[in-house]
mmCIF file of C-alpha atoms in Angstrom:
data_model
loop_
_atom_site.group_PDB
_atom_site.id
_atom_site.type_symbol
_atom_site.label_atom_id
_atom_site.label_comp_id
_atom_site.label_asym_id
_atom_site.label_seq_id
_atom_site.Cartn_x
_atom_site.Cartn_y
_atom_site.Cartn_z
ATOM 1 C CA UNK A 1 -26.914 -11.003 128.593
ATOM 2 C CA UNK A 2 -27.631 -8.381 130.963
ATOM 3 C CA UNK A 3 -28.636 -11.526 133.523
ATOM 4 C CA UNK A 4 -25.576 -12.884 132.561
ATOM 5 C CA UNK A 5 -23.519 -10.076 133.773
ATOM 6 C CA UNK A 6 -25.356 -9.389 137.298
ATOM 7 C CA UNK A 7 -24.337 -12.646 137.693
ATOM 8 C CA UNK A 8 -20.580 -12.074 137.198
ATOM 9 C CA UNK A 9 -20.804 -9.077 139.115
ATOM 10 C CA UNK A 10 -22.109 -11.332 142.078
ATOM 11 C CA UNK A 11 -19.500 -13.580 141.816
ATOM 12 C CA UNK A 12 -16.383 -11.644 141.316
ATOM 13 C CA UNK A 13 -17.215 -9.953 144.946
ATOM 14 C CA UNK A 14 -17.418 -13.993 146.413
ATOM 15 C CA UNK A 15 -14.544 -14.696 145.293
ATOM 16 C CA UNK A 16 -12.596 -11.698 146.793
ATOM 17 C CA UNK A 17 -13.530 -12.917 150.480
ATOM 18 C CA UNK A 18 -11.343 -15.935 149.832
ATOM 19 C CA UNK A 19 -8.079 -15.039 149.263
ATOM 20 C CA UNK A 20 -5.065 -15.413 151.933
ATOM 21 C CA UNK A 21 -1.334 -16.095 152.941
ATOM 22 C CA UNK A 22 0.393 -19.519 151.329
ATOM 23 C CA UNK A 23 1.966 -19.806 154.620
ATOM 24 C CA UNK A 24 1.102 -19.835 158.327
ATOM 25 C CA UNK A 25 4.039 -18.529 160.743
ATOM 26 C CA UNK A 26 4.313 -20.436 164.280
ATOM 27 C CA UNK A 27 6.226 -18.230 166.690
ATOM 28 C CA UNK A 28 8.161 -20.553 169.487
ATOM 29 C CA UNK A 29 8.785 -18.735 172.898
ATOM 30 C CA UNK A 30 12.039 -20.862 173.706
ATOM 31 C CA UNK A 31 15.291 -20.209 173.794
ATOM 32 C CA UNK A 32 17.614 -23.067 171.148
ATOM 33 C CA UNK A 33 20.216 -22.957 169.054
ATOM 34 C CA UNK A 34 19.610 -22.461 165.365
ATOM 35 C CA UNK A 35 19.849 -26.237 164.626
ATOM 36 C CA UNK A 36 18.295 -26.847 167.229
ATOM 37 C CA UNK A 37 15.586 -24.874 166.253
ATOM 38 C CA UNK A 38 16.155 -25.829 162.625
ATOM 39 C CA UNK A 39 15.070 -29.476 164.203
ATOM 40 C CA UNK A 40 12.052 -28.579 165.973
ATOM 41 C CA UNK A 41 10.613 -26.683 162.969
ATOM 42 C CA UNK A 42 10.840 -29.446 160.636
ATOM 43 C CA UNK A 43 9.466 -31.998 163.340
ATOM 44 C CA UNK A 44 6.769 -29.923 164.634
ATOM 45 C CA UNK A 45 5.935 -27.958 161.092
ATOM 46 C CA UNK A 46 7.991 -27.233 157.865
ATOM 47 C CA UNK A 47 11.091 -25.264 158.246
ATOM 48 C CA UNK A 48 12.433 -22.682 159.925
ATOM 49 C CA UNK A 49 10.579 -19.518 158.085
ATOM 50 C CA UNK A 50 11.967 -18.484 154.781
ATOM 51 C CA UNK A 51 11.031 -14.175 153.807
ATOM 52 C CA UNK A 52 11.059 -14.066 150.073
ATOM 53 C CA UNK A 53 9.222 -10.614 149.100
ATOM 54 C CA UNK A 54 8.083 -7.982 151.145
ATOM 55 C CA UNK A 55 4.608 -9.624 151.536
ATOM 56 C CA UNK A 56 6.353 -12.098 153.833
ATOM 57 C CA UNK A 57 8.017 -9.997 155.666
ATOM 58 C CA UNK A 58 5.263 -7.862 156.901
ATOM 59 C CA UNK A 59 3.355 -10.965 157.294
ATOM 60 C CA UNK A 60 6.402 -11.796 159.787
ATOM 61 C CA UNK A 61 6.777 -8.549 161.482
ATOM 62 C CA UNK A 62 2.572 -8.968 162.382
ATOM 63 C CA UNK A 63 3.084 -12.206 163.671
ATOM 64 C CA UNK A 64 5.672 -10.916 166.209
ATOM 65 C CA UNK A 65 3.893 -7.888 166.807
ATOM 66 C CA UNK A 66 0.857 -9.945 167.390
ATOM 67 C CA UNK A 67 3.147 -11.999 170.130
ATOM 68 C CA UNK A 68 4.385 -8.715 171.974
ATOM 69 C CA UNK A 69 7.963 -10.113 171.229
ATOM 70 C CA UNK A 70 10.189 -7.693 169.797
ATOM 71 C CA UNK A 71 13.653 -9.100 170.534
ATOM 72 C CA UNK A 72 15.682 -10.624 168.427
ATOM 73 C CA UNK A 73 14.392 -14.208 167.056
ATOM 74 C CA UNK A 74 15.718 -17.002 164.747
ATOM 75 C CA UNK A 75 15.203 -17.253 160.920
ATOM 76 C CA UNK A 76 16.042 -19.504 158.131
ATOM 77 C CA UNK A 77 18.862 -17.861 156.964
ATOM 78 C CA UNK A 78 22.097 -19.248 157.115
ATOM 79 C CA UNK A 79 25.748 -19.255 155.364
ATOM 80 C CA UNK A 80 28.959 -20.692 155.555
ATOM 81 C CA UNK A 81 32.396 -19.174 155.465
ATOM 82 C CA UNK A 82 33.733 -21.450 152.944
ATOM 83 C CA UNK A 83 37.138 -19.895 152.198
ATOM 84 C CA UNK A 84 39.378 -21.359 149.810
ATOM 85 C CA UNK A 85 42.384 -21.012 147.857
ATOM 86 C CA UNK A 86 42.344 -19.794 144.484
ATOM 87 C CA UNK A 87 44.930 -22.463 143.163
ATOM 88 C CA UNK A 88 42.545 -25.351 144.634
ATOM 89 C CA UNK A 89 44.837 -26.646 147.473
ATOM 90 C CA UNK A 90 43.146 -28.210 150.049
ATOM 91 C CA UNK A 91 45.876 -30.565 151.371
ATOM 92 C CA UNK A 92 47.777 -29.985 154.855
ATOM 93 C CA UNK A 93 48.213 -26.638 155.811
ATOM 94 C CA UNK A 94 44.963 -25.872 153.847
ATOM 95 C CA UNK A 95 43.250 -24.592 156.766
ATOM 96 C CA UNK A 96 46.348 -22.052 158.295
ATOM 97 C CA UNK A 97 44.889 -18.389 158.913
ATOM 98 C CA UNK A 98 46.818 -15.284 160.559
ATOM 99 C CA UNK A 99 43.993 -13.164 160.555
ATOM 100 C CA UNK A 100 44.105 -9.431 162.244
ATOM 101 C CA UNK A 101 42.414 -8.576 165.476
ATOM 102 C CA UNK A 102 38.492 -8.404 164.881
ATOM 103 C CA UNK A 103 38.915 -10.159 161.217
ATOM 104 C CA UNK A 104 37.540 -11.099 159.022
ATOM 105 C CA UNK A 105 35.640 -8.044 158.820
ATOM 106 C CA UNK A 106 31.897 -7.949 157.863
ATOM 107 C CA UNK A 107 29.410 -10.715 155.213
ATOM 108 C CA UNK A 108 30.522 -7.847 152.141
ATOM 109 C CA UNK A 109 34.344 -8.769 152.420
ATOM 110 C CA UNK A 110 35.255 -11.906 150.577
ATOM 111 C CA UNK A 111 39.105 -11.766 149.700
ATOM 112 C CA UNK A 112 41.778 -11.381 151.577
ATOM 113 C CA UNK A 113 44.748 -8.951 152.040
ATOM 114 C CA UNK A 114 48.559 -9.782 153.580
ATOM 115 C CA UNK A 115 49.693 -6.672 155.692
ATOM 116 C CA UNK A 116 53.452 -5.537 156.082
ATOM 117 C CA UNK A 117 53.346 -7.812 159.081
ATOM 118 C CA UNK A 118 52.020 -10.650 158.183
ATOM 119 C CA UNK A 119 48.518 -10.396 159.487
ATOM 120 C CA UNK A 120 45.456 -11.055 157.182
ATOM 121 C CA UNK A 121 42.114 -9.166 156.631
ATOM 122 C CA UNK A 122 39.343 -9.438 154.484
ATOM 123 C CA UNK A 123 38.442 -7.081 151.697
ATOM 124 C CA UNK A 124 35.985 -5.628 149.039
ATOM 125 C CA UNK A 125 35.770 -6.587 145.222
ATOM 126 C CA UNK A 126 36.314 -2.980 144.523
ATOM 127 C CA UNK A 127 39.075 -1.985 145.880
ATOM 128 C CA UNK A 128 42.689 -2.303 144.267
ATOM 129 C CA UNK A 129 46.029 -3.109 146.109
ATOM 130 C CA UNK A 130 49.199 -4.914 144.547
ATOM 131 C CA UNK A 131 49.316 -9.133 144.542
ATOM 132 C CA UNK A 132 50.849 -11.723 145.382
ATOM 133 C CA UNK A 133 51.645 -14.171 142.731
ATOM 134 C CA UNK A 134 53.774 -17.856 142.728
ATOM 135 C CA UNK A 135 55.802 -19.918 140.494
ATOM 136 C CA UNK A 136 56.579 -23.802 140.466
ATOM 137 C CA UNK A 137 54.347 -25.934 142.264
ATOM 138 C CA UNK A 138 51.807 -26.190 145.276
ATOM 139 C CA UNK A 139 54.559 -28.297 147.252
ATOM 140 C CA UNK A 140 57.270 -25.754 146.199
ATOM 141 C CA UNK A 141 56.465 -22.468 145.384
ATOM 142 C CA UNK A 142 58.422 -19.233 144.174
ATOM 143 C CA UNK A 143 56.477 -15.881 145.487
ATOM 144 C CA UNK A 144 56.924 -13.111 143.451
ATOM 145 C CA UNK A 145 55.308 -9.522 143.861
ATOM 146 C CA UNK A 146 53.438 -7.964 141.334
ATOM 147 C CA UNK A 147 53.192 -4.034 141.991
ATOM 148 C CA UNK A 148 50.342 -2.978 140.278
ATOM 149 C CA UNK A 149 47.169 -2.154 141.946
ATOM 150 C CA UNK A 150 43.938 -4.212 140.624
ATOM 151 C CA UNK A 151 40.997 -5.622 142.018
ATOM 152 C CA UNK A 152 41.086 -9.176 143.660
ATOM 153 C CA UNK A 153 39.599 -10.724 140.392
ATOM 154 C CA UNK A 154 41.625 -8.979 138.202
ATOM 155 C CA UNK A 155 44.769 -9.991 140.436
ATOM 156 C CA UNK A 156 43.839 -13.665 139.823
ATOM 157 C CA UNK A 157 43.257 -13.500 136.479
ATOM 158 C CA UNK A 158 46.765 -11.861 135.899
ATOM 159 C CA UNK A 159 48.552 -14.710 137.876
ATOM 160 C CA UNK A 160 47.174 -17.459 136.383
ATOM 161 C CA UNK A 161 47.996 -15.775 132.627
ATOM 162 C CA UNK A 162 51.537 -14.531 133.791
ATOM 163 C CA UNK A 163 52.929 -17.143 136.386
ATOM 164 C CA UNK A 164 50.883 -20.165 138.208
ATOM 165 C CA UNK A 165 48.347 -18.270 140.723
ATOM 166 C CA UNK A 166 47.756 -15.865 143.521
ATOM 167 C CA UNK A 167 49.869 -16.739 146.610
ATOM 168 C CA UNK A 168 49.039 -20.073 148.833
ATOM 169 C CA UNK A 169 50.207 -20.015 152.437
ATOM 170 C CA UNK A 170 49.861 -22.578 154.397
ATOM 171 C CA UNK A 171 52.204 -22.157 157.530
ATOM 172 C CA UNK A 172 54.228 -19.573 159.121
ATOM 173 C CA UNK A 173 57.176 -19.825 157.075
ATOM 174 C CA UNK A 174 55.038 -19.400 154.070
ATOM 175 C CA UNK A 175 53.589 -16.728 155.565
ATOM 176 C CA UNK A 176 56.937 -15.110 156.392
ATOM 177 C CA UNK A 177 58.174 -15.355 153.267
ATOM 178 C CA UNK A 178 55.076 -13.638 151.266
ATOM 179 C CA UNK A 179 55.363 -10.855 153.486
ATOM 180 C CA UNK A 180 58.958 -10.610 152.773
ATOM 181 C CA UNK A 181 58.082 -10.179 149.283
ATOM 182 C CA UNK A 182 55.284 -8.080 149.621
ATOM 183 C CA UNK A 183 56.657 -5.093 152.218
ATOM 184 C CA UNK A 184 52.984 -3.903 152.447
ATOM 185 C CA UNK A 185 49.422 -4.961 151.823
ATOM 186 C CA UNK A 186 48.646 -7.066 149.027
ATOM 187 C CA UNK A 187 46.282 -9.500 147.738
ATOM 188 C CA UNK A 188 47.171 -13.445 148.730
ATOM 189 C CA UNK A 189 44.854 -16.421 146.604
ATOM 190 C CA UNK A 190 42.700 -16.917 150.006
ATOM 191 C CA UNK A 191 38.705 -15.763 149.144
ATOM 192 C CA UNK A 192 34.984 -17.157 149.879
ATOM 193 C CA UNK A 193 31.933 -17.565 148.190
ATOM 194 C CA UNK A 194 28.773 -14.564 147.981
ATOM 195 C CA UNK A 195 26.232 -17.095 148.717
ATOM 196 C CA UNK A 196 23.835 -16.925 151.302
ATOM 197 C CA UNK A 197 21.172 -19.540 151.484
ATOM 198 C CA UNK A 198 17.357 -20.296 153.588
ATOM 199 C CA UNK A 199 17.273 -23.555 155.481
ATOM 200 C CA UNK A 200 14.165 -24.768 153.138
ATOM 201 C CA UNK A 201 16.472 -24.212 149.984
ATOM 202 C CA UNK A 202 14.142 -21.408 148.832
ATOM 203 C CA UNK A 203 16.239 -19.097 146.401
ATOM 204 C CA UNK A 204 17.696 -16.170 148.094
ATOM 205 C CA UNK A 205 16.403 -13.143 145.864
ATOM 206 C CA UNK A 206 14.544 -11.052 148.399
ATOM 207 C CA UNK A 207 17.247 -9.285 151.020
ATOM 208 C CA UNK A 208 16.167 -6.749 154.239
ATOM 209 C CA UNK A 209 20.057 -6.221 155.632
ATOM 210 C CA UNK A 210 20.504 -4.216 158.739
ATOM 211 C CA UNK A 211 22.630 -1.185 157.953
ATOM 212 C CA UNK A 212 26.146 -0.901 158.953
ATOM 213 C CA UNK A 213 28.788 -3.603 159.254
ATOM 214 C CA UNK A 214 27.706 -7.401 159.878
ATOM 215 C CA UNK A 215 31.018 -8.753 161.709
ATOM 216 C CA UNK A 216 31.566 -12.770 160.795
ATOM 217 C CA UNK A 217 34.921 -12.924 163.351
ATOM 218 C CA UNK A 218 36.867 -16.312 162.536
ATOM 219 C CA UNK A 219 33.460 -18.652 162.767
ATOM 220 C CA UNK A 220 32.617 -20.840 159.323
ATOM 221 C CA UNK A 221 29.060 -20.947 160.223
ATOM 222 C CA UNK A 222 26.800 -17.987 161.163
ATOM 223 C CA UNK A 223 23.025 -18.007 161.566
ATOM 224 C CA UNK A 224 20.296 -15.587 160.658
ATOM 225 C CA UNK A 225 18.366 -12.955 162.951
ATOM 226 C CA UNK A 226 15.477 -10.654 163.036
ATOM 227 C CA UNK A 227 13.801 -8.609 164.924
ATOM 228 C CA UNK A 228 10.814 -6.304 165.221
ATOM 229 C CA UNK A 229 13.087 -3.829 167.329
ATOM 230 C CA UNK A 230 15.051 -3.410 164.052
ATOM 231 C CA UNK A 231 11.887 -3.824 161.631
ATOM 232 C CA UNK A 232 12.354 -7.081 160.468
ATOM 233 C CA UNK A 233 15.810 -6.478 159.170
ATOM 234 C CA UNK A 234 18.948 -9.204 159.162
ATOM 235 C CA UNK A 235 21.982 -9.739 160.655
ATOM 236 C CA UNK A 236 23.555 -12.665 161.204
ATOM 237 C CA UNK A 237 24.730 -14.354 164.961
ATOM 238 C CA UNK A 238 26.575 -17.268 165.918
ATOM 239 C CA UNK A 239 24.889 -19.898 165.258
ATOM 240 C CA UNK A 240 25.027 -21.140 168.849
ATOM 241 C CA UNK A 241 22.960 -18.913 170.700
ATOM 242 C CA UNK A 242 20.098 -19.700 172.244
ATOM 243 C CA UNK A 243 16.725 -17.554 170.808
ATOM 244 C CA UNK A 244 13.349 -17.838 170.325
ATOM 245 C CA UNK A 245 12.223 -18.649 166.880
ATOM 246 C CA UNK A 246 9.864 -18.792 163.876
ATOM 247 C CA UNK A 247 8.666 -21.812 162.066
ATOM 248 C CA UNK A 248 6.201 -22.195 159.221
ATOM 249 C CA UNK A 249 3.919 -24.157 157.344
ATOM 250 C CA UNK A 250 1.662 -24.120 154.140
ATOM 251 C CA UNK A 251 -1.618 -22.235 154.837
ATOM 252 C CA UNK A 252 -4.631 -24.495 154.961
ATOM 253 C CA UNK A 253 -6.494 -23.396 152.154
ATOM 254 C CA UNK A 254 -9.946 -23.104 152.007
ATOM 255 C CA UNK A 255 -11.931 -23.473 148.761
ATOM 256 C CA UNK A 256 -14.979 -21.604 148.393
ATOM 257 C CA UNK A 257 -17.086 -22.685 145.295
ATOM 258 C CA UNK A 258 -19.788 -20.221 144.206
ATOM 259 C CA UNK A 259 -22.352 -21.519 141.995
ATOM 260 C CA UNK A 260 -23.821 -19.440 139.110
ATOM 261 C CA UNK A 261 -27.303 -20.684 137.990
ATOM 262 C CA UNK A 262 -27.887 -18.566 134.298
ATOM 263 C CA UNK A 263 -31.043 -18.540 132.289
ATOM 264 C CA UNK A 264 -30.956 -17.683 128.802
ATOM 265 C CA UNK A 265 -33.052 -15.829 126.260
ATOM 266 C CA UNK A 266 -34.792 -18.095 123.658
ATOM 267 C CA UNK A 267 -32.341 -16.734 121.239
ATOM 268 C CA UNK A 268 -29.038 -17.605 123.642
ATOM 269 C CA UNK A 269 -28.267 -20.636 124.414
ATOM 270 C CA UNK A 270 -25.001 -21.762 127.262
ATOM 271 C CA UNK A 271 -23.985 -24.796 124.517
ATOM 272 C CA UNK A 272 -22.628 -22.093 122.483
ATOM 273 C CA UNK A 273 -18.763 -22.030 122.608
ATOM 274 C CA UNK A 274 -17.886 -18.537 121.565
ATOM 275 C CA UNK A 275 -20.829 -17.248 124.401
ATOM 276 C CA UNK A 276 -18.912 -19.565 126.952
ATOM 277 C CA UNK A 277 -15.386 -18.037 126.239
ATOM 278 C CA UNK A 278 -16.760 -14.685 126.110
ATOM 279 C CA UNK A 279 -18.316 -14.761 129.403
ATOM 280 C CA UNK A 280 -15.377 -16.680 131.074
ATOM 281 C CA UNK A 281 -12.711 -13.245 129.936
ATOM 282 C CA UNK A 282 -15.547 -11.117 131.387
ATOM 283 C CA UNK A 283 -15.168 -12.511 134.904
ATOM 284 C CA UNK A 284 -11.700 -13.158 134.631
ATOM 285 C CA UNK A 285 -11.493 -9.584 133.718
ATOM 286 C CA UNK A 286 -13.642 -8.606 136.709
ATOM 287 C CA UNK A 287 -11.265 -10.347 139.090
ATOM 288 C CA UNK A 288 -8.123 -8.751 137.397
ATOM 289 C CA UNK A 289 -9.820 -5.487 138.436
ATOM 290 C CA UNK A 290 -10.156 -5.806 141.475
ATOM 291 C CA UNK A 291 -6.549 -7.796 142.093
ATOM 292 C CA UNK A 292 -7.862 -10.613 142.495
ATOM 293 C CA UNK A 293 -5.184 -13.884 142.278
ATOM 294 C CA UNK A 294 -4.826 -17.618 143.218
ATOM 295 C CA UNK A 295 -8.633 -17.944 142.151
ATOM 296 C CA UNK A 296 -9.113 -21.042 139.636
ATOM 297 C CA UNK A 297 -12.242 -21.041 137.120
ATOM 298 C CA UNK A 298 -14.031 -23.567 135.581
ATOM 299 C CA UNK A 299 -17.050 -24.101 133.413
ATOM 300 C CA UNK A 300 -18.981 -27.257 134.565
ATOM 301 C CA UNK A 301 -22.371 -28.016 132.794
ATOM 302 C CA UNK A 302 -25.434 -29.435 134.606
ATOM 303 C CA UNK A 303 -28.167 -32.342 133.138
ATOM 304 C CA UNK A 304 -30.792 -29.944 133.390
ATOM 305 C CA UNK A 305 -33.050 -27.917 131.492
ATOM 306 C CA UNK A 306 -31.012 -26.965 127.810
ATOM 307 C CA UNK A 307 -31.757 -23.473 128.525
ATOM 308 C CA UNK A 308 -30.344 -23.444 132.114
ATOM 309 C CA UNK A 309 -26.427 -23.793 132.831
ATOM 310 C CA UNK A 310 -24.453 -23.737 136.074
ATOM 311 C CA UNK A 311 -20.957 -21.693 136.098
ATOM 312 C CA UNK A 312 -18.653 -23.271 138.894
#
């Protein structure tokens, strides 16, 4: 046995030497669009680069350092300002705004205020104000204020149980006549969703935000950026710039197969099951100490001599 375990210890220090990144990073030194970049990434490699964990990202923030580039380049990271109406409408007049100067505000805001004057901004979950709620129908609604202060959710919910929705406005004289009714700011049914997504359709878990406020203006689509001036932290950009980007593509991996050659003792012999298992958790326990993953073992048997075995 003592053979035996020289010969694990040999191989669990191979086997470290191997290991590496799933995914190769491509830095492109020209200026596109996101799509357009989008494009050349898929035609040239996979996808515009996805980070998922902080691995990734410093594996990102090399690259670039590695390039001597350390302005602001293109990611994978994209959303769009879908906003809707609570009530569903999406007929004519579905797409009126009268948003304030500079609004909406910044990626955290995602329902929307009416202001004593009839101008619109976007606002956090958290924070209460009174709502505006209708009666009748979509075609011909009755607005009616309700002056109790409650989150947007909770404003919705209390519409929909008490009268038909939040408020739907969908031209000026709509518009007019909520803020009539309302006399100050209040919630209307206008909001978007939270979701933000990677152009490969990897889930969005991971997140590296730059501080301070991301503004989104009146655009529906807005693009991901990074940089290694900021760290490798986000923010998003119209999507129509023109930046240099990053593209990636699955690592080529390299398989390294070390071959064990064991001689037993007359008394041992490599047929025996239980002796196979046991040494297989003592290497597998080897590589666990020394954190080693992605490595695949198997036990392959040789026509040769019945005392001599080969571990593969």
């Amino acid at each position: 046995m003592e053979r035996i375990l020289l010969g694990l210890l040999f191989l669990s220090e191979c086997v470290i030497l191997s290991t590496c990144f799933p995914y190769q990073y491509h830095f492109a030194d020209q200026s596109l669009t996101w799509t357009e970049a989008q494009t050349y990434c898929r035609q040239k490699h996979t996808d515009l680069v996805s980070i998922r964990n902080s691995e990734e990202l410093n594996q990102l923030i090399n690259m670039l350092s590695s390039a001597g580039h350390s302005s602001e380049v293109w990611i994978g990271l994209f959303k769009e300002f879908d906003w809707k109406w609570s009530d569903g409408f999406n007929g004519t007049g579905a797409e009126y705004r009268n948003w304030e100067t500079n609004q909406p505000g910044s990626i955290s805001e995602l329902y929307v205020l009416i202001g004593g004057f009839g101008r619109w901004w976007d606002n956090v979950e958290t924070n209460v104000y009174p709502c505006v709620c209708y009666t009748g129908t979509q075609l011909n609604p009755r607005y009616v204020l309700v002056n109790q202060y409650m989150t947007w959710p909770n404003a919705q919910r209390f519409c929909r149980e008490n009268f038909t929705d939040l408020a739907t406005v969908r031209n000026d004289a709509e518009n007019q006549a909520v803020t009539s009714v309302a006399q100050k700011a209040a919630w209307i049914g206008l909001f978007r969703g939270p979701n933000f997504y990677w152009s490969d359709e990897s889930s969005f878990l991971f997140t590296n935000w730059q501080s301070g406020e991301n503004q989104i203006s009146s655009t529906t689509d807005m693009c991901g950026v990074t940089s290694l001036q900021n760290s490798g932290q986000w923010k998003f950009s119209s999507c129509e710039t023109k930046l240099p980007f990053v593209c990636y593509k699955p690592a080529v991996v390299w398989r390294q197969v070390v071959k064990l050659r064991l001689k037993m003792e007359d008394s041992l012999t490599l047929n025996d099951p239980v002796l196979r298992a046991n040494i297989m958790k003592m290497l597998q326990d080897r590589l666990k100490e020394n954190r080693v993953s992605g490595v695949t073992l198997k036990w392959r048997g040789q026509p040769v001599e019945e005392e001599t075995q080969t571990l593969g």
